[in-house]
XYZ file of C-alpha atoms in Angstrom:
596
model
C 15.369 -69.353 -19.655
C 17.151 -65.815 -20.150
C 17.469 -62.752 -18.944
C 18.350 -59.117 -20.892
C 19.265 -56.292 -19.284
C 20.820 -52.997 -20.547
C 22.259 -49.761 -19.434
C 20.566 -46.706 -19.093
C 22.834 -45.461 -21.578
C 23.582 -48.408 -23.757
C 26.848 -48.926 -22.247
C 25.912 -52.791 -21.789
C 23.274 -54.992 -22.470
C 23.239 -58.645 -20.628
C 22.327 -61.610 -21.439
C 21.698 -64.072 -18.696
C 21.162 -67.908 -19.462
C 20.611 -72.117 -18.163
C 18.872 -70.520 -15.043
C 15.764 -69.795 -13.782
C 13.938 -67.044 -13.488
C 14.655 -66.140 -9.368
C 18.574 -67.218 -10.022
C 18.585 -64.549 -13.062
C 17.091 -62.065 -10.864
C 19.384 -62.934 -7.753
C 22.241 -62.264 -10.241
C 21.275 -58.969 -11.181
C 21.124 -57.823 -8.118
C 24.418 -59.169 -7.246
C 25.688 -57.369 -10.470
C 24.876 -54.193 -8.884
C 24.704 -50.767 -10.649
C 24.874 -50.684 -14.505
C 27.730 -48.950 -15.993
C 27.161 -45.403 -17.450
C 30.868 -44.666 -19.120
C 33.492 -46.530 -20.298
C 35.698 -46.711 -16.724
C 32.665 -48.448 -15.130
C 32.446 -50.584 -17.636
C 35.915 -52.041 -17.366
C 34.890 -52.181 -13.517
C 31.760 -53.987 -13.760
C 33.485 -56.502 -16.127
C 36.108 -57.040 -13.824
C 34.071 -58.278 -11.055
C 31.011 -60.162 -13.265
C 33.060 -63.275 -12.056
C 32.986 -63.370 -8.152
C 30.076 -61.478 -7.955
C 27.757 -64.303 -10.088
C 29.285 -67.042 -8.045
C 28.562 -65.148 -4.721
C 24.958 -64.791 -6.005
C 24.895 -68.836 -7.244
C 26.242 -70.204 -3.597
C 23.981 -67.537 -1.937
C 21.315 -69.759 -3.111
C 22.954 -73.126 -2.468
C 24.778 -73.474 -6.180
C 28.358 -74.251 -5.301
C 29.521 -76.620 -8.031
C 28.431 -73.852 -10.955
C 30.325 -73.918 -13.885
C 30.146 -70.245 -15.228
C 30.623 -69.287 -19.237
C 31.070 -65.446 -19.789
C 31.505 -64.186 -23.340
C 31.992 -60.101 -23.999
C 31.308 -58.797 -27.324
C 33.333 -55.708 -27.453
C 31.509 -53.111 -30.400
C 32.385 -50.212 -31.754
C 29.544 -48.869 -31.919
C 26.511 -49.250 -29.293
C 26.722 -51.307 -26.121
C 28.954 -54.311 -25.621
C 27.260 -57.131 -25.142
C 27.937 -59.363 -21.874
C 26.704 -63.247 -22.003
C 26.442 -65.460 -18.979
C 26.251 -68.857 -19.943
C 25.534 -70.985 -16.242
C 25.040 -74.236 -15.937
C 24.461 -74.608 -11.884
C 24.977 -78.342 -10.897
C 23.370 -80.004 -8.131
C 22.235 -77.306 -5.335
C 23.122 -78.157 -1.716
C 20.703 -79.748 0.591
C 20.140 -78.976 4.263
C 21.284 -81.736 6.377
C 19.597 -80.678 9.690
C 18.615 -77.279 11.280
C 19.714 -77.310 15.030
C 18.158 -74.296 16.759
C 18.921 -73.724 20.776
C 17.580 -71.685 23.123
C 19.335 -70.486 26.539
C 17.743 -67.708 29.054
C 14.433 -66.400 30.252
C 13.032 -66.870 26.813
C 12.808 -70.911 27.589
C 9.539 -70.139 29.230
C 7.963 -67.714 26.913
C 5.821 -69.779 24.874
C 5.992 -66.764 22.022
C 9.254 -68.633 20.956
C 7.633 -72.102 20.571
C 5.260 -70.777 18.474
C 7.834 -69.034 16.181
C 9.774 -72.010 15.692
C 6.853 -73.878 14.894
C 5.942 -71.406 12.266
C 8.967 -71.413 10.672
C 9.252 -73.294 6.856
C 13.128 -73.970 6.394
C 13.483 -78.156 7.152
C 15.850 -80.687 5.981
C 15.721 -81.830 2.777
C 15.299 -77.877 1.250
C 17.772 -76.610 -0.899
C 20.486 -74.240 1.183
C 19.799 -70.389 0.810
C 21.510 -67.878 2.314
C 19.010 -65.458 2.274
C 16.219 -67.647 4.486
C 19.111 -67.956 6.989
C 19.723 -64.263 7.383
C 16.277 -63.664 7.420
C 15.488 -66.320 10.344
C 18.411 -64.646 12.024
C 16.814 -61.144 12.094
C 13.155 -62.318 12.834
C 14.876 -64.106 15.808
C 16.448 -60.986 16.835
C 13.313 -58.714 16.296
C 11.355 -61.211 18.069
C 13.574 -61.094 20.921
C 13.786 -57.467 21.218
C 9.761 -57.351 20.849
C 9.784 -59.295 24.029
C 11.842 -57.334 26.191
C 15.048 -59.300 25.821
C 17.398 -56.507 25.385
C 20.321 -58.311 26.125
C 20.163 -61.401 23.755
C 23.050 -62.324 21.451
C 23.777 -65.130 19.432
C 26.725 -67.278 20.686
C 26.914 -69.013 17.618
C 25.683 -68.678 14.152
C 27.200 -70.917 11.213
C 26.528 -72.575 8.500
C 28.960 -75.861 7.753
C 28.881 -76.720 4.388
C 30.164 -79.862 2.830
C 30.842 -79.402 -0.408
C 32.025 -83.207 -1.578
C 28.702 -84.480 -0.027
C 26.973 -81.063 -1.287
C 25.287 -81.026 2.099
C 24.755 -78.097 4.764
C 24.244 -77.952 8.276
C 22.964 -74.773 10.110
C 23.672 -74.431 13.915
C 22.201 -71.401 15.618
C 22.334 -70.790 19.104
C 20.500 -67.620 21.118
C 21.046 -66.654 24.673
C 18.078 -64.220 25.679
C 19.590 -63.212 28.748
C 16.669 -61.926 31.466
C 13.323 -60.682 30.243
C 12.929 -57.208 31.257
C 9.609 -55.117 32.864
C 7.186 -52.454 32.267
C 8.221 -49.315 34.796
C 5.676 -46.637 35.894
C 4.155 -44.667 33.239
C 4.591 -41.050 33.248
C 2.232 -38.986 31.022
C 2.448 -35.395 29.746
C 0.235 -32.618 28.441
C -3.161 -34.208 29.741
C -5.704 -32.526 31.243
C -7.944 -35.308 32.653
C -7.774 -37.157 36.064
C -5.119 -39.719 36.599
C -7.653 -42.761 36.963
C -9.556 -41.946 33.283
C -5.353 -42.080 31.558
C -4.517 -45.176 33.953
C -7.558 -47.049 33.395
C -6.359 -47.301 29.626
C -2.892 -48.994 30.431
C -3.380 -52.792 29.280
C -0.280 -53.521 31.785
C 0.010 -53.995 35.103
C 3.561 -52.437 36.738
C 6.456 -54.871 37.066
C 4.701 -56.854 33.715
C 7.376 -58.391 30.923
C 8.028 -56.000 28.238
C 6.416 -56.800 24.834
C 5.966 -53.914 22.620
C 2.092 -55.700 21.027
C 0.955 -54.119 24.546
C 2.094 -50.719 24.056
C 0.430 -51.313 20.706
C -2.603 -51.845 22.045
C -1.811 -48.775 24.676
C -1.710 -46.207 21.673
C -5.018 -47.865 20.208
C -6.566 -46.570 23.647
C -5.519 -43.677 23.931
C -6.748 -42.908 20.070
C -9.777 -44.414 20.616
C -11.282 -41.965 23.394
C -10.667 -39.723 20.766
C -9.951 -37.381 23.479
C -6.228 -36.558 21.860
C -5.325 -34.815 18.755
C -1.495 -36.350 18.670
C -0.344 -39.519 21.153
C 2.943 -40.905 21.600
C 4.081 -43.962 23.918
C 7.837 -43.953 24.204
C 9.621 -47.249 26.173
C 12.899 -44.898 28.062
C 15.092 -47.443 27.189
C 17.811 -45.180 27.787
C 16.564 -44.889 31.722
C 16.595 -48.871 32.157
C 16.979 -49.057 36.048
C 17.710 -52.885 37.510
C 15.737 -54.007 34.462
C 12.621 -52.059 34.346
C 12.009 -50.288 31.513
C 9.995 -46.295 32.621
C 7.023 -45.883 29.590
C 6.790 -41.702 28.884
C 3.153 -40.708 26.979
C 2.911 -37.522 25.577
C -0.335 -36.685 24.419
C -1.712 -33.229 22.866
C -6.065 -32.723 23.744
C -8.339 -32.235 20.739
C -9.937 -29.126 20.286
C -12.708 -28.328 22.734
C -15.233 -28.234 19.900
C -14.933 -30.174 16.225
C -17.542 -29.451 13.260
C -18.543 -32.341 10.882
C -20.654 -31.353 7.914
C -22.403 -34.121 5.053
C -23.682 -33.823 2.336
C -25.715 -36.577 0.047
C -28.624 -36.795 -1.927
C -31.847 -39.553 -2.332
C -32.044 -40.066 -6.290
C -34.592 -42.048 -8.439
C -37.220 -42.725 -5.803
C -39.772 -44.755 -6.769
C -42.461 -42.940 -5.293
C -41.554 -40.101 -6.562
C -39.092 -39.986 -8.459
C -36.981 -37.074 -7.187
C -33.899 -35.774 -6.342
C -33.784 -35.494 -2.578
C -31.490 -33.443 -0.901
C -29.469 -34.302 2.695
C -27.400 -32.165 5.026
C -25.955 -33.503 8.017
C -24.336 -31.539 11.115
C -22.280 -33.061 13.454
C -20.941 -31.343 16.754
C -18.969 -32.539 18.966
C -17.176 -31.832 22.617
C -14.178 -34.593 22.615
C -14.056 -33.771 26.286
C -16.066 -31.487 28.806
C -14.099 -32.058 31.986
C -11.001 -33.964 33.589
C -13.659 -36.717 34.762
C -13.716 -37.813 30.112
C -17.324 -36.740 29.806
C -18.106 -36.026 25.863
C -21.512 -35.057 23.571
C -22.268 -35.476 19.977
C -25.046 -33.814 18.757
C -26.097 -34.651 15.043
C -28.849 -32.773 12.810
C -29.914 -34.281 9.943
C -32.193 -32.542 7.577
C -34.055 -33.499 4.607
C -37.312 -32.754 3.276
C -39.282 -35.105 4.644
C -37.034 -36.934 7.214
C -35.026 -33.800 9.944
C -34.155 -35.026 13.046
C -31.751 -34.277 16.000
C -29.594 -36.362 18.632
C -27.631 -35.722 21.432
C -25.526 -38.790 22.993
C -24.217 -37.554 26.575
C -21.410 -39.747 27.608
C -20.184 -40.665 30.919
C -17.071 -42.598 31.736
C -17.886 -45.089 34.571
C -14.966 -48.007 35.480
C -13.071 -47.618 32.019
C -13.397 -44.754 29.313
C -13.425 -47.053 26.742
C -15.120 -50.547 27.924
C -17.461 -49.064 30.591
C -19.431 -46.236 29.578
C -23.322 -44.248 30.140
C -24.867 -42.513 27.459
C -27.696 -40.687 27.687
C -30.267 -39.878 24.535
C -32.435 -37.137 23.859
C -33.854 -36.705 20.048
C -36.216 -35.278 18.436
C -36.561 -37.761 14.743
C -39.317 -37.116 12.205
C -39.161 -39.957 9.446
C -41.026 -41.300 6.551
C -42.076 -45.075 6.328
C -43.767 -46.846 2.947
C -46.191 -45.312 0.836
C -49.698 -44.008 0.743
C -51.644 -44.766 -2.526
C -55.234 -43.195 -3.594
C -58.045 -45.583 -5.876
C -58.203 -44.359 -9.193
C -61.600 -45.809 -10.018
C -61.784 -44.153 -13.925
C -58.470 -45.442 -14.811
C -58.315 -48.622 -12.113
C -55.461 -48.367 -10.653
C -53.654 -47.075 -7.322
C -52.014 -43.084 -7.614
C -49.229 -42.482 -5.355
C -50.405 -39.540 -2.800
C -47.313 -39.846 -0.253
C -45.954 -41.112 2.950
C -46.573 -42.656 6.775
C -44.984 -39.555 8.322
C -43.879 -40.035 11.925
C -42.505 -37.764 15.135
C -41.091 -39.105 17.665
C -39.301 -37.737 20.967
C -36.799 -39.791 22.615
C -35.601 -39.878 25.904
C -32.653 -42.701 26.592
C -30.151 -43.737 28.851
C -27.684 -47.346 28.097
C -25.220 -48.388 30.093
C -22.129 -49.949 27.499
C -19.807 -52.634 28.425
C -17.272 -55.057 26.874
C -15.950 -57.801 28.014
C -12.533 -59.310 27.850
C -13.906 -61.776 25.271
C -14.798 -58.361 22.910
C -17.933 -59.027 23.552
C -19.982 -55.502 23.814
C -23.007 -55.286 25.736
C -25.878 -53.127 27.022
C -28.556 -52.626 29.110
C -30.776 -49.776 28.010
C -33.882 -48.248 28.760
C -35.814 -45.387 26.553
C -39.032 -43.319 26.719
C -40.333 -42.822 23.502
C -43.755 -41.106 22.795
C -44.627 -41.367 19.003
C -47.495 -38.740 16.752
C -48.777 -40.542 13.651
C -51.706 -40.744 11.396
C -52.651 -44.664 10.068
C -55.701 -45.170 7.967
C -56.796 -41.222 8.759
C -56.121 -42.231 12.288
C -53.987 -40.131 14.780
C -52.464 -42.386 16.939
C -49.600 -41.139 20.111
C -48.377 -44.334 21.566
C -45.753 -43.982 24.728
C -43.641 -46.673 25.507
C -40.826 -47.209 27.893
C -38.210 -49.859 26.578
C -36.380 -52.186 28.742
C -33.758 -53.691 26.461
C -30.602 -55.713 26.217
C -28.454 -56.535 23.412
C -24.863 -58.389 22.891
C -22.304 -57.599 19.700
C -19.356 -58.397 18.713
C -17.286 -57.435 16.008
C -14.158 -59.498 14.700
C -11.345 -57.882 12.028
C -8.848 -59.817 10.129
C -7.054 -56.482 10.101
C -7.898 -53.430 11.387
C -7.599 -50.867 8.265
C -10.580 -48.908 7.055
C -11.274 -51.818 4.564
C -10.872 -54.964 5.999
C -10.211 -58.061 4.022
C -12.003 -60.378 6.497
C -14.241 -60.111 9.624
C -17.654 -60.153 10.716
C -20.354 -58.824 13.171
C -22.886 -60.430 14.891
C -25.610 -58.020 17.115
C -28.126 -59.603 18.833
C -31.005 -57.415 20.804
C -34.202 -57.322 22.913
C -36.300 -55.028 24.040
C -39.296 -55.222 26.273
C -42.301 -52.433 27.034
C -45.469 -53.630 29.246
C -48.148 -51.624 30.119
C -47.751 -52.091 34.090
C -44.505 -50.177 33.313
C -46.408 -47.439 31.830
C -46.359 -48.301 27.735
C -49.935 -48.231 25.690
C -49.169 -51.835 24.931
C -47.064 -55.118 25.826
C -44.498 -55.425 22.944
C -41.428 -58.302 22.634
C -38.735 -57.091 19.955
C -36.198 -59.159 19.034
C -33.578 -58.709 16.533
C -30.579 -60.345 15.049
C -28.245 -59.105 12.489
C -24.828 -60.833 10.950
C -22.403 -59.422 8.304
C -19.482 -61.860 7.180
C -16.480 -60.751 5.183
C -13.861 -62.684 3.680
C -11.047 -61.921 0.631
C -9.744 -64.673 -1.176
C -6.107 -64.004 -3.777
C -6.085 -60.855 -2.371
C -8.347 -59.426 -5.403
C -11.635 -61.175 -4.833
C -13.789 -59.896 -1.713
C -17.046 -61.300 -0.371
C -19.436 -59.587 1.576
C -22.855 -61.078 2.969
C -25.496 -60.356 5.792
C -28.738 -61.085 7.185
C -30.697 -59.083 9.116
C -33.587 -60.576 11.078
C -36.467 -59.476 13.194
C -39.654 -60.184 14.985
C -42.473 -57.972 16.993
C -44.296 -60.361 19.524
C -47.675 -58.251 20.257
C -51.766 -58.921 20.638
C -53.100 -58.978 17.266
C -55.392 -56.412 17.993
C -52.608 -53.644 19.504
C -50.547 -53.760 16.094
C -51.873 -50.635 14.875
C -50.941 -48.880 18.406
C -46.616 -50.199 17.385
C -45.317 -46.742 15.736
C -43.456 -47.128 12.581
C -40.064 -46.366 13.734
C -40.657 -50.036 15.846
C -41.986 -51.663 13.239
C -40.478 -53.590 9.947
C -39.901 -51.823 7.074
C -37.545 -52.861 3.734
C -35.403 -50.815 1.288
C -32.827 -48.801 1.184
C -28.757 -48.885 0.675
C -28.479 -50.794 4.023
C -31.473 -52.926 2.683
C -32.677 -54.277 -0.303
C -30.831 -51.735 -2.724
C -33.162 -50.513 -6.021
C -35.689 -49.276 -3.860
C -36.474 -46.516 -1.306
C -35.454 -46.100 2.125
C -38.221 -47.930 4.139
C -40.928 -48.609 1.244
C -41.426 -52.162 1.661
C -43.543 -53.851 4.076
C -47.544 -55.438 4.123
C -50.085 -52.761 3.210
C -53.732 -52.529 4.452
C -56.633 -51.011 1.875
C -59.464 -49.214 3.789
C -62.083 -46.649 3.303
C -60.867 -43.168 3.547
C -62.291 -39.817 4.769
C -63.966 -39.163 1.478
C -65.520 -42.509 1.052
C -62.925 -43.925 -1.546
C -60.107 -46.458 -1.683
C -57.164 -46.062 -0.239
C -54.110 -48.555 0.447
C -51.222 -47.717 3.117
C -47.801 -49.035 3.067
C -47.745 -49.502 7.348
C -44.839 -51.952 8.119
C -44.523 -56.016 9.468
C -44.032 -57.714 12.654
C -41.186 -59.606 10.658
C -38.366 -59.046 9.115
C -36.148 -61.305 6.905
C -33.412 -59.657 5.177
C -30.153 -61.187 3.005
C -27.583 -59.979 0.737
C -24.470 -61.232 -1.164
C -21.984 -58.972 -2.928
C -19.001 -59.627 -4.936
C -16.544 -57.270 -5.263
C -13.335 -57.717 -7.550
C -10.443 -54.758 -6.786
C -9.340 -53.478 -10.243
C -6.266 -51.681 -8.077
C -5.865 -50.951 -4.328
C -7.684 -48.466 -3.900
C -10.733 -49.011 -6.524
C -12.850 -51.963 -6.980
C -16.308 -52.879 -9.147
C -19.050 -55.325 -7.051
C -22.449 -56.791 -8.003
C -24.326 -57.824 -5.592
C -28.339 -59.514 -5.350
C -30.231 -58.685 -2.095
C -33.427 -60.188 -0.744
C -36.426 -60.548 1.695
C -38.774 -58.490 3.054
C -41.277 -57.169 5.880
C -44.044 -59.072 6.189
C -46.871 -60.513 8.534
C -47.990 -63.994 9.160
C -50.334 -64.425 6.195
C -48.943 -61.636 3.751
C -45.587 -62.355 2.330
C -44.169 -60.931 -0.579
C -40.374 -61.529 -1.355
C -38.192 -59.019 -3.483
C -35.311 -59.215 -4.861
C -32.826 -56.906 -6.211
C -29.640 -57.000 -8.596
C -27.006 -54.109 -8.911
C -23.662 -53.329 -9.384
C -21.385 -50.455 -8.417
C -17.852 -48.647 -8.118
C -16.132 -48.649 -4.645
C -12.994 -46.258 -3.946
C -10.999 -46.805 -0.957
C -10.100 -43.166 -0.326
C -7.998 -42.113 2.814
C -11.164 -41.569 5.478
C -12.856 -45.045 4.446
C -14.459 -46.576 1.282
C -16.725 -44.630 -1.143
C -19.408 -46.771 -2.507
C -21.390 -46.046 -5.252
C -23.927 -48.827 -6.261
C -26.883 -48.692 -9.014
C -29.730 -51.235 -7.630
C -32.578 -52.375 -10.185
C -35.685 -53.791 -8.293
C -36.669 -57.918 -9.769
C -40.593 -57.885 -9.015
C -43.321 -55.015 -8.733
C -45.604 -55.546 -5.462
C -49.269 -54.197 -5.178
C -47.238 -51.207 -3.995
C -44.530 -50.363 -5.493
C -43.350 -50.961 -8.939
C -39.936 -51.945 -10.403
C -37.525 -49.406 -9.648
C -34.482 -48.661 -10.206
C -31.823 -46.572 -6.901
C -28.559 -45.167 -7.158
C -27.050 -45.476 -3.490
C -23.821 -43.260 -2.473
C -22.686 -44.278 0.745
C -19.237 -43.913 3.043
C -17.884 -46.207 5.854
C -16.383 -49.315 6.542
C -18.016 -52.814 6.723
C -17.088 -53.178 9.584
C-alpha cells in the first residue's frame, strides 16, 4: 500500500509505503502543512523524522523501523520516500477506569462505560484514549458536575513486552441543581411559561432537560426567537439560576399555497389550488391562539377555524374548538350510453357540510396523545337524484402516538400509529346510529444510511343498519385515491358504485363510497445525495362493501428534495386495473411535509 502526495506548488511530492491505508493518512496529518518555497522545504525535511514516529506510536507502532530517501531535482519537486516497516503494534493489557464523587450514583455513567468499545486485547491508540478522556469530561459537565477533574490519567507502556496499560481516574466532585428560572420579554401569565419547565427547582443539572425546555418553548410557537441560558457565572451554594429570554411572534402571520390537481381521470384537467392560512400565535396572556385556513379549488373550497385554549399545560393539555364550512367532491357520476354501450363520465358526488366541533387534547407522559371530541355536523347532498341533509352529533375518542429516530424534517426512522372512534345515535339527536372505527400505521426505517423504507396501512369500518347507509354523508364514508392514497388516481374516486334509474328514465351509475376501508403502501426510496432522493413505490386496497370488492393497485416512482422547510415530493402514479368506474389512469402528485 502507498500513498502520494504533492505540494500545491510542486515543491514536494511524497511517497508513503509498507502501511496501511489509516497509518498513511495518520502520517500526513502528522506531516502537517506542505511546503510552498524552498526554506519550508528544508523545514519540513528536517522534522519528517520525529514527526512519522510520533504519528506510528500514536497508533500503538513503537518498534517502527523508518526508511526515508530524498531525491533532490533540479528541476520540479523533490521527491520524499517513506519506506516503514511498523513491527508488532502494542496491545492493551487492561483498562482500569475509577470513579469517585456524586457521579457513583448517577446511573448515566454506568451506561457510558458500558457503551464504550476500547477492551484488552485491542491494539493501543492514542487517539481513542484522548477521545474517551473528553467524552468523560463532556459527559460530566452535561450532568452538572462542574467541578470534576481527573486525578490521574496515564498510559504505562511496556515496550520489551510491547504491552500498555491505561489507568484513568475521575473525581466528579458534587452534582449541582437547577435554580429559579427567570424569564424576559414575555407577555403571557407566569403559569402558561412555568407550566413548560420539564424541571422541578432544586433538580440535578443535566443540560438534555434544558434541551427539551427550548423544544417547549418553540413548540407553542408563541415566540419568534428563544434562548435558555444556565448563569453559571451566578452559581450560589451550588445551584445553578436558568435566564430565558424570549422575543413574541407577530400578532398576525400569513401563509399562502399554491398546487395544482393534474391528469385526472375523470376529467382529465388541470386543476388549480390556493390555500390561505391565518394565524394569531397568541390572543392574550392566558396562550389562547386561531388558525383559520381557506382552501379553494373549483370544485372542493372550504374554510376552518381551530380556536385553541390552553387548559393544565399549553402544550400537553389543550381545547380546540371547530367551526367549518367544507364543500368536497367524492367518486364519480357516469351516464348510459345506450348507442355506443358504454358509461360517459357526467361528474361528481358533490357535498356541503357545516361543522361545529369542540376536542379536548391530551398527552401523556408515555407520548401517548389523546382526545375526546364531540362535533355537530349537518351534511346537503344529492345520491341517486336524491337530496339527502343528514345531522349527526359525534361522540368520539381516539389515541396516537408518534415515535422519531431523530427529530429533523426527514427522519430516518419512526412511525405513527392513530387509532379512533366515533359514535352518533339517534337518542342523541343524529338521523341514524353510526359506529366508526379507524386505524392507521406508517413505519419508517433507513438502512446504510442511503436506502429508506416507508410503509402504511390505513384501515376502516362504518358499523350501521343496512337500510340507513344511504342517510351516512360522503365525507363519513370510504372513499380511495389520491397522493395520501392509492397514488395514479384521483382524490377520492374509488369506492362501490350503485346503477339506478335516473330522472329521465335512463341508466345511470354513481361512484357513492364503502363501509370499509383497506388501504397499504410500500415505497422505496434510494438518496442520490442529502438532500435529493428517487423512490418507487406500489400501493393497494380499496373501499368496498361486504359483497362488492374490487382491489387496485398502483405502481409509480418519483423525485424527493429535502429542501430547508421539509421534503418536496414529486411522484408519477400509473393505475394496474380499470374498474366498472374508472379506467387506468395515470396522476402526477406534488406534495410537501414530513412523514412524520
Amino acid at each position: 500500500m502507498s500513498g502520494l502526495v504533492l505540494a500545491d506548488e510542486n515543491w514536494l511530492t511524497i511517497n508513503v509505503t509498507g502501511v496501511p491505508k489509516k497509518i498513511e493518512k495518520n502520517i500526513f496529518a502528522h506531516l502537517g502543512t506542505l511546503p510552498d518555497n524552498d526554506v519550508q522545504r528544508r523545514a519540513f525535511l528536517f522534522t519528517v523524522d520525529d514527526n512519522t514516529h510520533d504519528a506510528l506510536e500514536s497508533m500503538g507502532y513503537y518498534h517502527a523501523i523508518l526508511d526515508i530517501d530524498v531525491k533532490e531535482n533540479d528541476k520540479g519537486p523533490w521527491e520524499l520516500s517513506l519506506n516503514i516497516m511498523p513491527g508488532e503494534p502494542v496491545i492493551i493489557q487492561w483498562v482500569d477506569i475509577h470513579f469517585q464523587g456524586d457521579m457513583l450514583q448517577d446511573n448515566t455513567f454506568s451506561l457510558w462505560l458500558n457503551s464504550l468499545k476500547i477492551k484488552p486485547g485491542d491494539t493501543l491508540n492514542h487517539g481513542v484514549y484522548d477521545s474517551i478522556k473528553s467524552q468523560l469530561v463532556t459527559l460530566a459537565l452535561a450532568r452538572g458536575y462542574f467541578d470534576g477533574q481527573y486525578t490521574k490519567s496515564e498510559i504505562n507502556i511496556n515496550r520489551d513486552l510491547n504491552t500498555a496499560q491505561i489507568n484513568l481516574q475521575f473525581n466528579s466532585g458534587k452534582r449541582y441543581l437547577f435554580g429559579d428560572v427567570h424569564f424576559e420579554g414575555s407577555t403571557l401569565n407566569n403559569d402558561v411559561v412555568e407550566a413548560l419547565i420539564p424541571f422541578d427547582a432544586d433538580a440535578p443539572y443535566a443540560t438534555q432537560l434544558l434541551t427539551e425546555f427550548n423544544r417547549n418553548l418553540l413548540d407553542t410557537g408563541y415566540f419568534s426567537n428563544i434562548k435558555v441560558l444556565p448563569q453559571l457565572n451566578k452559581i450560589d451554594t451550588g445551584v445553578v439560576p436558568i435566564k430565558v429570554e424570549l422575543s413574541p411572534r407577530p400578532s398576525h402571520l400569513i401563509e399562502v399555497g399554491l398546487g395544482a390537481d393534474i391528469g385526472n381521470s375523470t376529467e382529465n384537467s388541470v386543476d388549480p389550488r390556493v390555500r390561505v392560512t391565518w394565524r394569531t400565535p397568541q390572543i392574550n396572556r392566558y396562550g389562547h391562539y386561531q388558525e383559520t385556513s381557506a382552501e379553494w379549488s373549483p370544485e372542493r373550497p372550504k374554510i376552518l377555524t381551530t380556536y385553541t385554549i390552553p387548559l393544565t399545560h399549553p402544550l400537553d393539555d389543550q381545547l380546540k374548538i371547530k367551526l367549518g364550512l367544507l364543500r368536497d367532491t367524492y367518486g364519480v357520476t357516469q351516464d348510459y350510453d345506450a348507442d355506443k354501450r358504454q358509461f360517459n363520465n357526467t361528474g361528481q358526488l358533490e357535498s356541503k357540510k357545516y361543522l361545529v366541533g369542540l376536542t379536548r387534547q391530551r398527552r401523556s407522559k408515555s407520548n401517548w396523545l389523546h382526545g375526546y371530541s364531540i362535533e355537530s355536523v349537518r351534511e346537503f347532498y344529492n345520491q341517486l337524484d336524491t337530496d339527502y341533509d343528514p345531522r349527526f352529533y359525534l361522540l368520539g375518542f381516539n389515541l396516537t402516538k408518534t415515535v422519531r429516530g431523530d427529530n429533523t424534517l426527514d427522519p430516518k426512522s419512526g412511525y405513527r400509529q392513530t387509532y379512533s372512534v366515533e359514535y352518533a345515535d339517534p337518542s342523541l339527536g343524529s338521523t341514524i346510529r353510526l359506529a366508526r372505527l379507524q386505524a392507521r400505521f406508517k413505519w419508517v426505517d433507513t438502512i446504510f444510511d442511503k436506502h429508506r423504507f416507508v410503509a402504511r396501512v390505513d384501515l376502516g369500518a362504518n358499523i350501521a343498519d343496512k337500510n340507513d347507509m344511504a342517510n351516512i354523508p360522503p365525507s363519513l364514508r370510504y372513499f380511495a385515491g389520491g397522493d395520501q392514497s392509492i397514488r395514479g388516481y384521483s382524490y377520492q374516486e374509488l369506492g362501490p358504485y350503485i346503477d339506478y334509474t335516473n330522472s329521465e328514465g335512463g341508466l345511470s351509475r354513481q361512484v357513492v363510497g364503502g363501509r370499509y376501508l383497506a388501504i397499504g403502501s410500500v415505497e422505496y426510496q434510494y438518496y442520490l445525495t442529502p438532500t435529493w432522493r428517487v423512490a418507487t413505490f406500489v400501493d393497494a386496497g380499496n373501499a368496498f362493501d361486504t359483497q362488492q370488492f374490487e382491489p387496485v393497485v398502483s405502481v409509480g416512482g418519483g423525485l424527493h428534495w429535502i429542501s430547508p422547510i421539509g421534503p418536496i415530493r414529486m411522484d408519477l402514479g400509473f393505475g394496474l386495473k380499470e374498474t366498472e368506474t374508472v379506467a387506468r389512469s395515470y396522476r402526477f402528485h406534488l406534495t410537501m411535509g414530513t412523514d412524520l
